[in-house]
């Protein structure tokens, strides 16, 4: 039976009829499979949640111990049965614990990638192509103009700026879950061993990453006491804190931001970003198109983002392809 017979798009999200569960639902539901911990995919209040151990830990950290009725933790590759469906989760390379969901029913299979990338990232397991009949992909950066530069180049630009402006506090807007920890690891890999200062909102998730064995090196939370002493230091904060009162206590701020959207100069300017760093946890155009080939599914469904371009590309290259037009998963700040 073709997956289109047992998967449907509903207002709350994608629904699996034969298993009676949703994938990354927008609203609390009785049964949910959650691909990763970002807020647009992981919501509080579900009856049952199937997710990786790491994603469940992230959900507890963000929403509290009682975020769901019952947790069903799965290791990568472990199988579970929900109704008439077999489920397993496979690394997506997006953030810690991020997973693609593989579903099989009556001899056909479908993979929901969730958000993913193909670049190396020491904070999570690398994306694993999983054979399937239908591959469901995101398309956040699915335009040929989106080609993310190597992360090392963006980190090098940041370190050069720090050398050129040794008195300026380099304040970088980064998403608190994933991007923050990946940036810290990349700075360490580039030889930056100084203390990195963090907005308080990042503390809990950094500790969680450390508890899963990801070494972040020395870091401290910015306080009203140490804020004045941070000239020439690197401070990470959520994108929303770049312009708010919180940042005014820091000395001579040089505003930076790390996001795939920093490729668009107008967006950087509009956000008052002096040093835009193009760093994304989503696949760029080349990663998306290569992934269609690597996975090799004859049929591709595109969930959200610039779906037209990717659907067109897939059709031109011999795949059956369609857009699902899912709303609510726009990764605005990544
Ligand atoms: Zn995400
Ligand atoms: Zn997303």
Coordinates of C-alpha atoms and ligand atoms in Angstrom, one line a residue:
X1 CA 0.0 0.0 0.0
X2 CA 1.5 3.3 -1.1
X3 CA 2.3 5.7 1.8
X4 CA -0.2 8.2 0.4
X5 CA -2.9 5.8 1.5
X6 CA -1.8 5.9 5.1
X7 CA -0.2 9.3 5.6
X8 CA -2.2 12.5 5.4
X9 CA -1.6 16.2 6.0
X10 CA -3.9 17.6 8.7
X11 CA -4.1 21.1 10.3
X12 CA -2.0 19.9 13.3
X13 CA 0.6 18.4 11.0
X14 CA 1.4 15.1 9.2
X15 CA -0.8 12.2 10.5
X16 CA -0.2 8.5 10.1
X17 CA -3.6 6.9 9.9
X18 CA -2.6 3.2 10.4
X19 CA -0.6 4.1 13.5
X20 CA -2.9 6.9 14.8
X21 CA -0.1 9.4 15.5
X22 CA 1.3 12.7 14.3
X23 CA 4.8 13.6 13.3
X24 CA 6.0 16.9 14.9
X25 CA 2.5 18.1 15.6
X26 CA 1.9 21.8 16.2
X27 CA -0.7 21.2 18.9
X28 CA -0.9 18.7 21.8
X29 CA -2.1 15.3 20.5
X30 CA -2.5 11.8 22.0
X31 CA 0.4 10.3 20.1
X32 CA 3.4 12.1 18.6
X33 CA 6.7 11.2 17.0
X34 CA 9.0 14.1 17.5
X35 CA 12.1 14.5 15.2
X36 CA 14.0 17.0 17.3
X37 CA 13.9 19.5 20.1
X38 CA 13.4 22.8 18.2
X39 CA 10.2 24.6 19.3
X40 CA 8.5 24.4 15.9
X41 CA 8.8 20.6 16.0
X42 CA 8.6 19.7 19.7
X43 CA 5.6 20.9 21.6
X44 CA 4.6 20.2 25.2
X45 CA 1.4 18.4 26.2
X46 CA 1.3 15.2 24.1
X47 CA -0.1 12.0 25.6
X48 CA 2.7 9.8 24.3
X49 CA 6.0 10.9 22.6
X50 CA 8.4 8.7 20.7
X51 CA 11.7 10.5 20.2
X52 CA 15.4 9.9 20.8
X53 CA 16.7 9.9 24.4
X54 CA 18.5 13.3 23.7
X55 CA 15.3 14.9 22.2
X56 CA 13.3 13.8 25.3
X57 CA 16.0 15.3 27.6
X58 CA 15.8 18.6 25.6
X59 CA 12.0 18.6 25.9
X60 CA 12.2 18.0 29.7
X61 CA 14.8 20.8 30.0
X62 CA 12.6 23.2 28.0
X63 CA 9.1 22.3 29.1
X64 CA 9.5 20.5 32.5
X65 CA 9.5 16.9 33.6
X66 CA 5.8 16.6 32.9
X67 CA 6.0 17.8 29.2
X68 CA 4.2 14.6 28.1
X69 CA 2.1 11.8 29.6
X70 CA 4.4 8.9 28.6
X71 CA 7.9 9.1 27.0
X72 CA 9.0 6.3 24.6
X73 CA 12.7 6.8 24.2
X74 CA 14.4 5.2 21.2
X75 CA 18.0 4.7 20.4
X76 CA 19.0 5.4 16.7
X77 CA 18.0 2.3 14.7
X78 CA 15.9 0.7 17.4
X79 CA 12.4 -0.3 16.2
X80 CA 9.1 0.3 17.9
X81 CA 5.6 -0.7 16.8
X82 CA 2.8 1.8 16.9
X83 CA -0.5 0.4 15.7
X84 CA 0.2 -1.2 12.4
X85 CA 3.4 0.7 11.8
X86 CA 7.0 0.0 12.5
X87 CA 9.0 3.1 13.5
X88 CA 12.7 3.7 13.8
X89 CA 14.8 6.9 14.2
X90 CA 18.0 7.6 12.3
X91 CA 20.5 10.5 12.7
X92 CA 19.6 13.7 10.8
X93 CA 22.8 15.7 11.6
X94 CA 20.8 18.8 12.6
X95 CA 21.2 19.2 16.4
X96 CA 21.8 16.9 19.3
X97 CA 19.3 14.0 19.2
X98 CA 17.8 15.1 15.8
X99 CA 16.3 12.2 13.9
X100 CA 14.7 11.1 10.7
X101 CA 11.6 9.0 11.3
X102 CA 11.4 5.8 9.2
X103 CA 7.9 4.3 9.0
X104 CA 7.0 1.0 7.4
X105 CA 3.5 -0.4 6.8
X106 CA 2.4 -3.2 4.6
X107 CA 5.7 -3.5 2.8
X108 CA 6.2 0.2 1.9
X109 CA 8.3 2.7 3.8
X110 CA 8.5 6.5 4.2
X111 CA 11.2 8.6 5.8
X112 CA 10.5 12.0 7.4
X113 CA 13.8 13.8 7.5
X114 CA 12.8 16.5 10.0
X115 CA 15.4 19.3 9.7
X116 CA 18.8 18.1 8.6
X117 CA 22.2 19.0 7.3
X118 CA 25.1 17.1 5.7
X119 CA 28.1 19.1 7.1
X120 CA 30.2 17.7 9.8
X121 CA 29.1 18.7 13.3
X122 CA 30.8 17.4 16.4
X123 CA 27.6 18.1 18.5
X124 CA 25.5 15.4 16.8
X125 CA 25.6 12.2 14.9
X126 CA 25.9 12.6 11.1
X127 CA 22.9 12.3 8.7
X128 CA 22.4 8.7 7.6
X129 CA 20.7 8.0 4.2
X130 CA 17.9 5.5 4.8
X131 CA 16.4 3.5 1.9
X132 CA 12.7 4.1 1.5
X133 CA 9.9 4.5 -1.0
X134 CA 9.1 8.1 -0.2
X135 CA 11.6 10.6 1.2
X136 CA 10.0 13.6 2.9
X137 CA 12.4 16.6 3.0
X138 CA 12.5 20.1 4.4
X139 CA 13.5 22.9 1.9
X140 CA 14.4 25.8 4.2
X141 CA 17.3 26.9 2.0
X142 CA 16.2 25.3 -1.3
X143 CA 17.4 27.9 -3.7
X144 CA 20.7 27.7 -5.7
X145 CA 21.6 31.1 -4.1
X146 CA 21.9 29.4 -0.8
X147 CA 25.3 27.8 -0.6
X148 CA 26.7 27.9 2.9
X149 CA 30.4 28.6 3.1
X150 CA 32.6 26.3 5.2
X151 CA 32.1 26.9 8.9
X152 CA 35.9 27.2 9.4
X153 CA 35.9 30.3 7.1
X154 CA 33.1 32.0 9.1
X155 CA 34.9 31.3 12.4
X156 CA 38.1 32.6 10.9
X157 CA 36.3 35.9 10.0
X158 CA 35.1 36.2 13.6
X159 CA 38.6 35.6 15.0
X160 CA 40.1 38.2 12.6
X161 CA 37.5 40.7 13.7
X162 CA 38.5 40.0 17.3
X163 CA 42.1 40.7 16.5
X164 CA 41.3 43.9 14.6
X165 CA 39.0 45.2 17.3
X166 CA 40.5 43.9 20.6
X167 CA 38.5 46.4 22.7
X168 CA 35.1 45.5 21.3
X169 CA 32.8 43.0 22.9
X170 CA 31.8 40.6 20.1
X171 CA 28.2 39.8 20.7
X172 CA 26.9 37.0 18.5
X173 CA 23.2 36.2 18.1
X174 CA 22.8 32.4 17.9
X175 CA 19.8 30.0 18.3
X176 CA 20.1 28.7 21.9
X177 CA 19.6 25.0 20.9
X178 CA 22.2 23.6 18.5
X179 CA 23.7 26.7 16.9
X180 CA 25.1 27.9 20.2
X181 CA 26.9 24.7 21.1
X182 CA 28.1 24.2 17.5
X183 CA 29.6 27.6 17.4
X184 CA 31.4 27.0 20.7
X185 CA 32.8 23.7 19.4
X186 CA 33.9 25.4 16.2
X187 CA 35.7 28.1 18.1
X188 CA 37.5 25.5 20.2
X189 CA 38.5 23.6 17.0
X190 CA 40.0 26.8 15.6
X191 CA 42.1 27.1 18.8
X192 CA 40.1 29.7 20.7
X193 CA 40.5 28.5 24.3
X194 CA 39.4 31.6 26.3
X195 CA 36.3 31.7 28.4
X196 CA 33.1 32.2 26.2
X197 CA 30.4 34.2 27.8
X198 CA 26.7 33.2 27.5
X199 CA 23.3 34.9 27.9
X200 CA 21.6 33.1 30.9
X201 CA 19.0 31.6 28.4
X202 CA 21.8 29.3 27.0
X203 CA 23.0 27.9 30.3
X204 CA 20.7 25.0 30.7
X205 CA 21.0 23.7 27.2
X206 CA 24.8 24.0 27.3
X207 CA 24.9 21.9 30.5
X208 CA 22.6 19.4 28.8
X209 CA 25.0 19.1 25.8
X210 CA 27.9 18.6 28.3
X211 CA 25.9 15.9 30.1
X212 CA 25.8 14.0 26.7
X213 CA 29.6 14.2 26.5
X214 CA 30.0 17.3 24.2
X215 CA 32.9 19.3 25.6
X216 CA 32.4 23.1 25.3
X217 CA 35.5 24.3 27.2
X218 CA 35.4 27.2 29.7
X219 CA 32.2 29.2 29.6
X220 CA 30.4 31.6 32.0
X221 CA 27.1 33.3 32.2
X222 CA 27.1 37.1 31.7
X223 CA 26.1 38.8 35.0
X224 CA 25.8 42.4 36.0
X225 CA 29.1 42.1 37.8
X226 CA 31.2 40.6 34.9
X227 CA 29.5 42.5 32.0
X228 CA 31.7 45.5 32.2
X229 CA 34.9 43.4 31.9
X230 CA 33.9 41.7 28.6
X231 CA 35.8 44.0 26.2
X232 CA 37.5 41.8 23.6
X233 CA 35.5 38.8 24.6
X234 CA 33.0 36.6 22.8
X235 CA 29.5 36.6 24.1
X236 CA 26.7 34.4 22.7
X237 CA 23.0 35.4 23.1
X238 CA 19.7 34.5 21.5
X239 CA 19.0 36.6 18.3
X240 CA 16.2 38.4 20.1
X241 CA 18.6 39.7 22.8
X242 CA 21.0 41.4 20.3
X243 CA 19.0 44.6 20.3
X244 CA 17.4 44.6 23.7
X245 CA 18.3 46.3 27.0
X246 CA 20.3 43.3 28.1
X247 CA 23.0 44.0 25.6
X248 CA 23.5 47.6 26.7
X249 CA 25.5 46.6 29.8
X250 CA 28.2 45.2 27.6
X251 CA 31.2 47.4 26.6
X252 CA 31.5 48.7 23.0
X253 CA 29.4 45.9 21.4
X254 CA 30.2 44.6 17.9
X255 CA 27.0 42.9 16.8
X256 CA 27.3 39.6 14.9
X257 CA 24.9 36.9 14.1
X258 CA 25.3 33.3 13.0
X259 CA 22.5 32.0 10.7
X260 CA 21.9 30.7 7.2
X261 CA 19.8 33.9 6.6
X262 CA 22.9 36.0 7.0
X263 CA 23.5 35.2 3.3
X264 CA 20.8 37.9 2.7
X265 CA 22.6 41.2 3.3
X266 CA 19.4 43.2 3.6
X267 CA 18.3 40.9 6.5
X268 CA 21.6 41.4 8.3
X269 CA 21.4 45.2 7.8
X270 CA 17.8 45.3 9.0
X271 CA 18.8 43.5 12.2
X272 CA 21.7 45.8 12.8
X273 CA 24.3 43.1 12.3
X274 CA 27.8 44.4 11.6
X275 CA 29.4 41.0 11.2
X276 CA 27.0 38.5 9.5
X277 CA 28.3 34.9 9.8
X278 CA 26.7 32.4 7.4
X279 CA 26.3 29.4 9.6
X280 CA 23.4 27.1 9.2
X281 CA 22.1 23.9 10.7
X282 CA 19.9 23.3 7.6
X283 CA 21.0 21.8 4.4
X284 CA 21.9 24.2 1.6
X285 CA 20.9 23.8 -2.0
X286 CA 23.8 21.3 -2.8
X287 CA 23.2 19.3 0.4
X288 CA 19.5 19.0 -0.4
X289 CA 19.9 17.9 -4.0
X290 CA 22.8 15.5 -3.2
X291 CA 20.6 14.0 -0.4
X292 CA 17.8 13.2 -2.9
X293 CA 20.4 11.2 -4.8
X294 CA 22.0 9.6 -1.7
X295 CA 18.7 8.5 -0.3
X296 CA 17.5 7.3 -3.7
X297 CA 13.8 7.2 -3.0
X298 CA 11.8 7.2 -6.2
X299 CA 9.4 9.7 -4.7
X300 CA 10.0 13.0 -2.8
X301 CA 7.6 15.1 -0.7
X302 CA 8.7 18.6 0.4
X303 CA 7.4 19.8 3.7
X304 CA 8.2 23.5 4.1
X305 CA 10.5 26.2 2.9
X306 CA 11.3 27.0 -0.8
X307 CA 9.4 24.0 -2.0
X308 CA 8.9 25.0 -5.7
X309 CA 12.5 25.0 -6.6
X310 CA 13.2 21.7 -5.0
X311 CA 10.1 20.0 -6.4
X312 CA 11.1 21.3 -9.8
X313 CA 14.7 20.1 -9.5
X314 CA 13.5 16.6 -8.3
X315 CA 11.1 16.3 -11.2
X316 CA 13.8 17.3 -13.7
X317 CA 16.0 14.6 -12.3
X318 CA 13.6 11.7 -12.5
X319 CA 12.0 11.8 -9.1
X320 CA 8.2 11.9 -8.5
X321 CA 7.9 15.0 -6.4
X322 CA 5.2 17.1 -4.7
X323 CA 5.0 19.9 -2.0
X324 CA 3.0 19.2 1.1
X325 CA 2.7 23.0 2.0
X326 CA 3.1 22.5 5.7
X327 CA 2.7 25.7 7.6
X328 CA 4.3 26.7 11.0
X329 CA 7.8 25.2 10.5
X330 CA 9.5 28.3 9.2
X331 CA 12.9 28.5 10.8
X332 CA 13.2 32.2 10.9
X333 CA 16.1 32.5 13.3
X334 CA 17.1 28.9 12.7
Ligands
LIG1 ZN1 15.2 22.4 13.6
LIG2 ZN1 12.4 23.4 11.8

